[in-house]
Each structure stands twice: as C-alpha cells, then as structure tokens.
Amino acid sequence: MAIAPRVLAAPANSLDAIGQTKGLRFGTAVGMGQFPDARYRGLIEAECGVIVPENELKMHAIHPNGPDDFDFTRADTLVDYATAHGLKIRGHNLIWHHPEWMPKWSETLDYGPKPAERVAEILTRHVDTVCKRYGEKIFTWDVVNEAVDNKTGVMRETAFSKAMGSPEAVLDLAFRTARAAVPRCELVYNDYMNWDATGHCGGVLHLLDGFRKRGVPVDTLGLQSHLSARPGLPHFGFGPEQEKAWRGFLDAVTGMGYKLQITELDVNDTAVPGDFATRDAAVADLTKAYLDCTLSYPQVSTVMVWGMTDRYSWLQHNKTKREDGQPLRCCPYDADFKPHPMRDAIAASLGDARSRV
Ligand code: XIL
C-alpha cells in the first residue's frame, strides 16, 4: 500500500502536543488489522506522536515457521508509515517470555546435543537482526515482556529457559544483545503491573533487583496499565488505599534507578453496569486517578494506549463479556471514532503533569 506523508507533526491540541508541553509523549498501539482503515490512521495523525506495532514485531510474527526464517513484511509497513509521518516508534517485543505466547515451534524444535548453546544462538541472532534492521528508527524496545507469573510472582519457564538452564539466562542475554546492537535505544522490561497483585509486584521487584546486581542493561520498567473499572470502589478501583500500594511499588522501582513508561493503557469496563454516560464516566474517573498518580513520577516519559478506538480493541475479544452483551468502552475514542470522556481524562492528566522538559 502506498502511503503519502500527510502531517509531520500532530496538531497543536493533540494528546501528544499536550504531553509535549510537559516533556511527555503520547501514542497508541496499531496493528495491521486496523491499519488499512483510513479513519484509524487519521486518528493516529491527529493525536499521537508515537506508535507501537500491536503484534507485528513479536517473535511468532517475525518467525512464523521457525527461527531461521525472518518475515518483516507487516512490521515494515508500520515502521515505514510511522517514519514517513514523523511518528516515533516503540518496539514490542523481542521476547514474550510466556509459554502461551512463545512461537509454537519453540516447543517442538530439536535443539540438538547442546540445547543451551543452540537457544542462545537463536535468541542472539533474533535480537541482533531485529534491532539492527530498524536501528534508531525504534527509540525504545520492550526487550522482554511478561516474564513473571502474575498469580505467583515466580519467573515463567519456557522452552528457551528450560534449554538455557534458567529464565534469567534468557532475559539477560536478550538485554545484553539488544544493548550491543542498538546502544542508544531505551531498553524496557515490560509487565502487567497492578497495585493489588502483591505477589506479582514482589516478583518484578526481585527481577529488577537481580538485573542491577548482575549488571544487566535494563533502563526502564514498562507499566502495561490494562486497568479494570470496579464499581463500588473509590475512583472505580484507584482510591487512597490502592494509590498507597502503587506508590510503594513505584518508589521501590525508581529507587533502583529505573525509568518508567506507561506502555498499554486501556480500561476494561465489563463490570460497570449502566448506559454509556455512566460507563464512560467510570472509565474516565479511573483513568484520571491512575494517570495523575503515575505521572507524578518524573521518571515516566511516555504514555501509550493499547488502541485508540473501542472498535478495534483486543478487549472486545475477551472471554468474559458484559451482562448486557454490549461491547466495551475501553479506549479514548468510541467505535464511531468519536472521543469519549477517557480522551479528556488523558488530556487533563497530561496537561496537569509536572514538567520534565
Ligand atoms: C495482544 C494483542 O492486542 C492481541 O491482538 C493478540 O492477540 C494478543 O496480544 N499485553 C501485551 C500485548 O504485552 O502484547 C498484548 O497484545 C496485550 C497484553
């Protein structure tokens, strides 16, 4: 598809422009499923300064058949588009260290007589090739995604970690290879993160501490920020109690010298009954409370949503549906590309954020 450059800077009142007045950048995930929709591209160009390919850079997308074949077609389309439009690009992700999301071939491949060496070779070649292909076009990489079990806080095992002897062996190699390939890129460990999940938070802190002790080059913790609105709780789940727990966690992370990015914000409103206005107010309230707290940390540089419109959100495919059968209202724009109050909540939080310019 030929894409003519249209705008090189987002309009003055865009979310990205509001963020930039405070030294923050705003953007969205976009996948090849919605990219052909000109209305979606219009929204990106009107509001965003950054994009992140939703699935196209994942290991299973780049190597659909096995580790030796690379397919960059879909990722290149998004990277070329962003480059032509002056949008910055986040890379997501070099390894999704979660058994459900590793490429299927990783489970069945014969790694030969020296499996640790063979997996190290596959991983090194993957990280090095992907990073160098895009070089500085991608300013930050989620090098590792979701390596800590969200229920237990224990490190996840995959076929790679079993072959290499430990999850840390895989993660450390991925970060070291990325740093060598793209030395100026901001390297991120990305995970769900939730103030309620103390086991998970503890596991992530332990991992981040281990990175520091082993001298692994990790710059930033990516806070995915897939929020769920909970009726009956202050700010629909982010009241003073939750804020205290969240600040405790962020204090510990930033105390180790890590920077922060909000990488995948959206709000699941499955549990909120009522009409659109009621639901939208809940989603906006939670968004504002969460962002106001999190953006009070000057270490946060970037706010990404996981989709600009309800029409294409991954959350519409969740197994758990709303009781009234309605689609979710989880993104800043509705299914008809009209802004809802979540958009204003993001604008207000970005505008109110302390300056890091
Ligand atoms: C999701 C995509 O949105 C879906 O299209 C895909 O089927 C599964 O992955 N955390 C992440 C993202 O880090 O990569 C996930 O994206 C959403 C949860």
Short mmCIF file of C-alpha atoms and ligand atoms in Angstrom, two decimals:
data_model
loop_
_atom_site.label_atom_id
_atom_site.label_comp_id
_atom_site.label_asym_id
_atom_site.label_seq_id
_atom_site.Cartn_x
_atom_site.Cartn_y
_atom_site.Cartn_z
CA MET A 1 0.00 0.00 0.00
CA ALA A 2 1.43 3.43 -0.95
CA ILE A 3 1.05 5.89 1.88
CA ALA A 4 1.60 9.54 1.20
CA PRO A 5 3.03 11.56 4.06
CA ARG A 6 0.29 13.86 5.32
CA VAL A 7 1.25 15.58 8.51
CA LEU A 8 4.68 15.68 10.09
CA ALA A 9 3.56 16.98 13.46
CA ALA A 10 0.41 16.32 15.42
CA PRO A 11 -1.99 19.27 15.68
CA ALA A 12 -1.49 21.75 18.50
CA ASN A 13 -4.27 20.43 20.74
CA SER A 14 -3.48 16.74 20.24
CA LEU A 15 -2.78 14.48 23.19
CA ASP A 16 0.83 14.27 22.07
CA ALA A 17 1.14 18.07 21.84
CA ILE A 18 -0.38 18.48 25.30
CA GLY A 19 2.06 15.86 26.60
CA GLN A 20 5.00 17.55 24.90
CA THR A 21 4.41 20.77 26.81
CA LYS A 22 5.38 18.70 29.87
CA GLY A 23 8.10 16.64 28.23
CA LEU A 24 5.84 13.61 27.77
CA ARG A 25 4.96 11.76 24.57
CA PHE A 26 1.63 10.12 23.76
CA GLY A 27 0.83 7.33 21.35
CA THR A 28 -1.02 4.13 20.57
CA ALA A 29 -0.69 0.55 19.51
CA VAL A 30 -1.75 -0.12 15.93
CA GLY A 31 -1.97 -3.48 14.24
CA MET A 32 -2.25 -4.48 10.61
CA GLY A 33 -5.88 -5.46 11.34
CA GLN A 34 -6.90 -1.81 11.65
CA PHE A 35 -4.10 -0.03 9.83
CA PRO A 36 -5.89 -0.14 6.43
CA ASP A 37 -8.77 1.86 7.96
CA ALA A 38 -8.08 5.48 6.96
CA ARG A 39 -10.16 6.70 9.90
CA TYR A 40 -7.77 4.95 12.28
CA ARG A 41 -4.74 6.44 10.59
CA GLY A 42 -6.43 9.85 10.75
CA LEU A 43 -6.82 9.44 14.49
CA ILE A 44 -3.18 8.49 14.90
CA GLU A 45 -2.08 11.52 12.90
CA ALA A 46 -4.43 13.81 14.84
CA GLU A 47 -3.50 12.68 18.35
CA CYS A 48 -0.24 10.71 18.50
CA GLY A 49 3.50 11.24 18.42
CA VAL A 50 4.38 7.57 18.89
CA ILE A 51 3.09 4.23 17.61
CA VAL A 52 3.81 0.66 18.65
CA PRO A 53 3.02 -2.30 16.38
CA GLU A 54 0.43 -4.35 18.27
CA ASN A 55 1.62 -7.81 17.15
CA GLU A 56 3.82 -7.43 14.08
CA LEU A 57 7.21 -7.36 15.82
CA LYS A 58 6.52 -10.30 18.11
CA MET A 59 8.71 -13.36 17.66
CA HIS A 60 5.88 -15.52 16.33
CA ALA A 61 5.07 -12.85 13.72
CA ILE A 62 8.66 -12.45 12.53
CA HIS A 63 9.36 -16.20 12.53
CA PRO A 64 6.07 -17.90 11.69
CA ASN A 65 7.76 -21.14 10.63
CA GLY A 66 10.95 -21.43 12.61
CA PRO A 67 13.91 -19.46 13.90
CA ASP A 68 15.83 -19.27 10.63
CA ASP A 69 13.14 -17.54 8.51
CA PHE A 70 12.55 -13.85 9.07
CA ASP A 71 9.39 -12.16 7.79
CA PHE A 72 9.40 -8.39 8.26
CA THR A 73 6.70 -7.52 5.73
CA ARG A 74 3.99 -6.46 8.16
CA ALA A 75 6.30 -4.78 10.65
CA ASP A 76 7.99 -2.85 7.84
CA THR A 77 4.64 -1.44 6.68
CA LEU A 78 4.02 0.08 10.10
CA VAL A 79 7.59 1.28 10.57
CA ASP A 80 7.64 2.89 7.10
CA TYR A 81 4.31 4.58 7.77
CA ALA A 82 5.49 5.98 11.10
CA THR A 83 8.79 7.14 9.65
CA ALA A 84 7.04 8.91 6.76
CA HIS A 85 4.73 10.68 9.20
CA GLY A 86 7.33 11.75 11.74
CA LEU A 87 5.96 9.41 14.40
CA LYS A 88 8.30 7.83 16.91
CA ILE A 89 8.19 4.04 17.21
CA ARG A 90 8.23 1.73 20.24
CA GLY A 91 9.35 -1.82 19.61
CA HIS A 92 7.18 -4.55 21.19
CA ASN A 93 8.66 -7.06 21.93
CA LEU A 94 11.87 -9.02 21.39
CA ILE A 95 10.84 -11.93 23.59
CA TRP A 96 7.45 -12.54 25.20
CA HIS A 97 8.70 -14.83 27.92
CA HIS A 98 5.36 -16.54 28.50
CA PRO A 99 4.75 -20.14 27.40
CA GLU A 100 1.37 -19.25 25.86
CA TRP A 101 2.86 -16.60 23.61
CA MET A 102 6.20 -18.01 22.52
CA PRO A 103 6.19 -19.27 18.90
CA LYS A 104 4.74 -22.78 18.69
CA TRP A 105 7.94 -24.07 17.05
CA SER A 106 9.91 -23.22 20.18
CA GLU A 107 8.20 -26.14 21.94
CA THR A 108 8.84 -28.75 19.28
CA LEU A 109 12.15 -27.80 17.71
CA ASP A 110 15.06 -30.21 18.18
CA TYR A 111 17.76 -28.10 19.83
CA GLY A 112 20.38 -30.79 19.30
CA PRO A 113 23.08 -32.10 21.64
CA LYS A 114 23.87 -28.67 23.12
CA PRO A 115 20.46 -27.07 23.66
CA ALA A 116 21.74 -24.16 25.78
CA GLU A 117 24.14 -23.09 23.04
CA ARG A 118 21.59 -23.55 20.27
CA VAL A 119 18.93 -21.47 22.04
CA ALA A 120 21.50 -18.77 22.87
CA GLU A 121 22.42 -18.69 19.18
CA ILE A 122 18.75 -18.44 18.07
CA LEU A 123 17.99 -15.70 20.60
CA THR A 124 21.13 -13.70 19.84
CA ARG A 125 20.51 -13.82 16.11
CA HIS A 126 16.86 -12.85 16.57
CA VAL A 127 17.52 -9.87 18.85
CA ASP A 128 20.54 -8.66 16.88
CA THR A 129 18.83 -8.94 13.48
CA VAL A 130 15.57 -7.31 14.51
CA CYS A 131 17.24 -4.47 16.43
CA LYS A 132 19.73 -3.69 13.66
CA ARG A 133 17.09 -3.81 10.92
CA TYR A 134 15.29 -0.84 12.49
CA GLY A 135 18.25 0.77 14.27
CA GLU A 136 17.40 4.18 15.69
CA LYS A 137 14.02 4.28 13.95
CA ILE A 138 12.85 2.44 17.06
CA PHE A 139 13.73 4.59 20.08
CA THR A 140 12.74 2.10 22.75
CA TRP A 141 12.30 -1.69 22.86
CA ASP A 142 10.30 -3.90 25.16
CA VAL A 143 13.16 -6.36 25.20
CA VAL A 144 11.31 -8.78 27.48
CA ASN A 145 7.56 -8.98 28.08
CA GLU A 146 5.72 -10.63 31.00
CA ALA A 147 8.41 -12.95 32.40
CA VAL A 148 6.89 -13.01 35.90
CA ASP A 149 3.83 -15.15 36.62
CA ASN A 150 1.04 -12.72 37.53
CA LYS A 151 -0.53 -15.05 40.09
CA THR A 152 2.54 -16.29 41.95
CA GLY A 153 5.33 -13.81 41.24
CA VAL A 154 7.55 -16.72 40.18
CA MET A 155 9.60 -16.50 36.97
CA ARG A 156 7.91 -18.16 34.00
CA GLU A 157 9.61 -21.08 32.30
CA THR A 158 9.54 -21.54 28.51
CA ALA A 159 11.21 -23.99 26.15
CA PHE A 160 14.02 -21.43 25.86
CA SER A 161 14.58 -21.12 29.62
CA LYS A 162 14.46 -24.88 30.09
CA ALA A 163 17.14 -25.28 27.42
CA MET A 164 19.28 -22.46 28.79
CA GLY A 165 19.01 -23.50 32.42
CA SER A 166 17.04 -20.55 33.85
CA PRO A 167 14.68 -17.73 32.83
CA GLU A 168 17.32 -15.20 33.89
CA ALA A 169 19.82 -16.68 31.42
CA VAL A 170 17.35 -15.93 28.58
CA LEU A 171 16.41 -12.47 29.79
CA ASP A 172 19.98 -11.33 30.50
CA LEU A 173 21.16 -12.47 27.08
CA ALA A 174 18.28 -10.68 25.35
CA PHE A 175 19.08 -7.37 27.10
CA ARG A 176 22.84 -7.64 26.57
CA THR A 177 22.38 -8.43 22.89
CA ALA A 178 19.95 -5.54 22.42
CA ARG A 179 22.30 -3.08 24.13
CA ALA A 180 25.17 -4.14 21.87
CA ALA A 181 23.00 -3.92 18.72
CA VAL A 182 21.32 -0.58 19.42
CA PRO A 183 23.35 1.16 22.15
CA ARG A 184 21.26 4.36 22.18
CA CYS A 185 17.90 2.65 22.48
CA GLU A 186 15.94 2.74 25.78
CA LEU A 187 15.62 -0.89 26.88
CA VAL A 188 12.48 -1.88 28.75
CA TYR A 189 11.31 -4.78 30.87
CA ASN A 190 7.51 -4.69 30.29
CA ASP A 191 4.91 -6.33 32.54
CA TYR A 192 1.24 -6.04 33.58
CA MET A 193 1.74 -4.37 36.97
CA ASN A 194 -1.17 -3.92 39.33
CA TRP A 195 -1.21 -2.49 42.85
CA ASP A 196 -3.45 -5.38 44.03
CA ALA A 197 -1.12 -8.14 42.90
CA THR A 198 1.41 -8.05 45.70
CA GLY A 199 2.91 -11.42 44.70
CA HIS A 200 3.45 -10.23 41.17
CA CYS A 201 4.87 -6.85 42.26
CA GLY A 202 7.26 -8.66 44.57
CA GLY A 203 8.38 -10.95 41.75
CA VAL A 204 9.00 -7.99 39.44
CA LEU A 205 10.96 -6.11 42.13
CA HIS A 206 13.07 -9.21 42.69
CA LEU A 207 13.75 -9.48 38.96
CA LEU A 208 14.63 -5.77 38.66
CA ASP A 209 16.96 -6.05 41.65
CA GLY A 210 18.61 -9.09 40.06
CA PHE A 211 19.18 -7.16 36.81
CA ARG A 212 21.01 -4.46 38.76
CA LYS A 213 23.10 -6.98 40.72
CA ARG A 214 24.11 -8.83 37.55
CA GLY A 215 24.81 -5.58 35.66
CA VAL A 216 22.16 -6.31 33.01
CA PRO A 217 21.45 -3.23 30.85
CA VAL A 218 17.79 -2.53 31.64
CA ASP A 219 16.79 1.15 31.62
CA THR A 220 13.08 1.16 32.23
CA LEU A 221 10.10 -0.68 33.65
CA GLY A 222 7.15 -0.69 31.24
CA LEU A 223 3.83 -0.44 33.09
CA GLN A 224 1.31 -2.05 30.77
CA SER A 225 -1.63 -0.46 32.64
CA HIS A 226 -4.52 -2.64 31.48
CA LEU A 227 -6.92 -1.31 34.11
CA SER A 228 -10.31 -2.72 35.17
CA ALA A 229 -13.04 -0.42 36.46
CA ARG A 230 -14.58 -1.74 39.68
CA PRO A 231 -17.90 -0.24 40.70
CA GLY A 232 -18.26 0.46 44.40
CA LEU A 233 -14.61 1.37 44.99
CA PRO A 234 -13.31 4.94 45.16
CA HIS A 235 -12.29 6.08 41.64
CA PHE A 236 -13.53 2.68 40.42
CA GLY A 237 -10.57 0.87 41.88
CA PHE A 238 -7.89 3.50 42.41
CA GLY A 239 -8.73 5.11 45.73
CA PRO A 240 -6.32 6.17 48.50
CA GLU A 241 -5.59 2.60 49.56
CA GLN A 242 -4.66 1.47 46.04
CA GLU A 243 -2.70 4.65 45.43
CA LYS A 244 -0.64 4.00 48.56
CA ALA A 245 0.21 0.48 47.42
CA TRP A 246 1.02 1.69 43.90
CA ARG A 247 3.28 4.48 45.16
CA GLY A 248 5.09 1.98 47.36
CA PHE A 249 5.81 -0.14 44.32
CA LEU A 250 6.85 2.79 42.09
CA ASP A 251 9.06 4.20 44.85
CA ALA A 252 10.88 0.87 45.04
CA VAL A 253 11.32 0.69 41.24
CA THR A 254 12.52 4.27 40.83
CA GLY A 255 14.68 3.86 43.95
CA MET A 256 16.67 1.27 41.99
CA GLY A 257 17.25 3.89 39.30
CA TYR A 258 14.75 2.63 36.73
CA LYS A 259 12.84 4.94 34.42
CA LEU A 260 9.16 4.28 33.65
CA GLN A 261 6.85 4.19 30.64
CA ILE A 262 3.10 3.59 30.52
CA THR A 263 3.00 1.17 27.63
CA GLU A 264 -0.51 -0.30 27.08
CA LEU A 265 -3.21 1.74 28.84
CA ASP A 266 -6.85 0.73 28.43
CA VAL A 267 -9.80 0.27 30.81
CA ASN A 268 -11.93 -2.86 30.95
CA ASP A 269 -15.48 -1.79 31.91
CA THR A 270 -17.07 -5.26 31.83
CA ALA A 271 -18.18 -4.94 35.47
CA VAL A 272 -19.68 -1.44 35.23
CA PRO A 273 -23.45 -1.55 34.71
CA GLY A 274 -25.44 1.23 33.06
CA ASP A 275 -25.69 3.40 30.00
CA PHE A 276 -22.79 4.82 28.01
CA ALA A 277 -22.64 8.05 30.02
CA THR A 278 -22.36 6.15 33.32
CA ARG A 279 -19.76 3.75 31.98
CA ASP A 280 -17.74 6.46 30.28
CA ALA A 281 -17.65 8.50 33.48
CA ALA A 282 -16.30 5.47 35.37
CA VAL A 283 -13.61 4.78 32.78
CA ALA A 284 -12.57 8.44 32.73
CA ASP A 285 -12.50 8.69 36.52
CA LEU A 286 -10.26 5.64 36.90
CA THR A 287 -8.01 6.80 34.05
CA LYS A 288 -7.57 10.24 35.60
CA ALA A 289 -6.87 8.95 39.11
CA TYR A 290 -4.35 6.40 37.82
CA LEU A 291 -2.57 8.81 35.47
CA ASP A 292 -2.45 11.67 37.96
CA CYS A 293 -0.68 9.42 40.43
CA THR A 294 1.62 7.68 37.97
CA LEU A 295 2.57 10.84 36.06
CA SER A 296 3.56 12.49 39.34
CA TYR A 297 6.72 10.39 38.89
CA PRO A 298 9.02 12.44 36.63
CA GLN A 299 10.61 9.15 35.54
CA VAL A 300 7.58 8.49 33.28
CA SER A 301 8.39 9.68 29.75
CA THR A 302 5.74 8.09 27.55
CA VAL A 303 2.03 7.27 27.72
CA MET A 304 0.79 4.69 25.22
CA VAL A 305 -2.78 3.41 24.91
CA TRP A 306 -3.42 -0.11 23.63
CA GLY A 307 -5.65 1.12 20.81
CA MET A 308 -7.32 4.48 20.11
CA THR A 309 -10.83 3.22 19.40
CA ASP A 310 -13.23 0.76 21.01
CA ARG A 311 -13.87 -0.60 17.52
CA TYR A 312 -10.57 -2.46 17.31
CA SER A 313 -9.65 -3.08 20.95
CA TRP A 314 -8.30 -6.51 21.80
CA LEU A 315 -10.54 -6.40 24.90
CA GLN A 316 -13.63 -6.90 22.71
CA HIS A 317 -12.41 -10.49 22.23
CA ASN A 318 -12.20 -11.32 25.95
CA LYS A 319 -13.96 -14.49 27.07
CA THR A 320 -15.76 -12.61 29.85
CA LYS A 321 -18.49 -10.48 28.29
CA ARG A 322 -20.68 -7.76 29.76
CA GLU A 323 -24.02 -8.95 31.13
CA ASP A 324 -25.88 -6.63 28.74
CA GLY A 325 -23.88 -8.01 25.80
CA GLN A 326 -22.67 -4.50 24.81
CA PRO A 327 -19.13 -4.00 23.53
CA LEU A 328 -16.62 -2.46 25.93
CA ARG A 329 -15.88 1.28 26.04
CA CYS A 330 -12.23 0.90 26.87
CA CYS A 331 -10.28 3.30 24.62
CA PRO A 332 -10.21 7.09 24.25
CA TYR A 333 -12.46 7.02 21.14
CA ASP A 334 -15.66 5.05 20.61
CA ALA A 335 -16.42 2.61 17.81
CA ASP A 336 -17.57 5.52 15.59
CA PHE A 337 -14.31 7.38 16.15
CA LYS A 338 -15.87 9.95 18.47
CA PRO A 339 -13.90 10.93 21.58
CA HIS A 340 -15.35 9.87 24.91
CA PRO A 341 -14.51 11.19 28.36
CA MET A 342 -11.44 8.95 28.65
CA ARG A 343 -9.85 11.13 25.97
CA ASP A 344 -10.47 14.24 28.07
CA ALA A 345 -9.19 12.48 31.17
CA ILE A 346 -5.91 11.69 29.42
CA ALA A 347 -5.68 15.27 28.12
CA ALA A 348 -6.28 16.65 31.62
CA SER A 349 -3.70 14.38 33.26
CA LEU A 350 -1.08 15.15 30.63
CA GLY A 351 -1.82 18.85 30.95
CA ASP A 352 -1.64 18.73 34.76
CA ALA A 353 1.51 16.61 34.89
CA ARG A 354 4.62 18.10 36.40
CA SER A 355 7.06 19.28 33.79
CA ARG A 356 10.01 17.11 32.82
CA VAL A 357 11.05 19.40 29.93
C1 XIL B 1 -2.33 -8.61 22.49
C2 XIL B 1 -2.89 -8.11 21.17
O1 XIL B 1 -3.57 -6.91 21.38
C3 XIL B 1 -3.78 -9.15 20.56
O2 XIL B 1 -4.17 -8.76 19.24
C4 XIL B 1 -3.07 -10.51 20.49
O3 XIL B 1 -3.96 -11.50 20.07
C5 XIL B 1 -2.51 -10.90 21.84
O4 XIL B 1 -1.69 -9.85 22.32
N1 XIL B 1 -0.04 -7.47 26.89
C6 XIL B 1 0.86 -7.32 25.86
C7 XIL B 1 0.40 -7.23 24.46
O5 XIL B 1 2.06 -7.13 26.14
O6 XIL B 1 1.33 -7.75 23.55
C8 XIL B 1 -0.92 -7.92 24.29
O7 XIL B 1 -1.39 -7.69 22.97
C9 XIL B 1 -1.91 -7.44 25.32
C10 XIL B 1 -1.44 -7.75 26.72
#
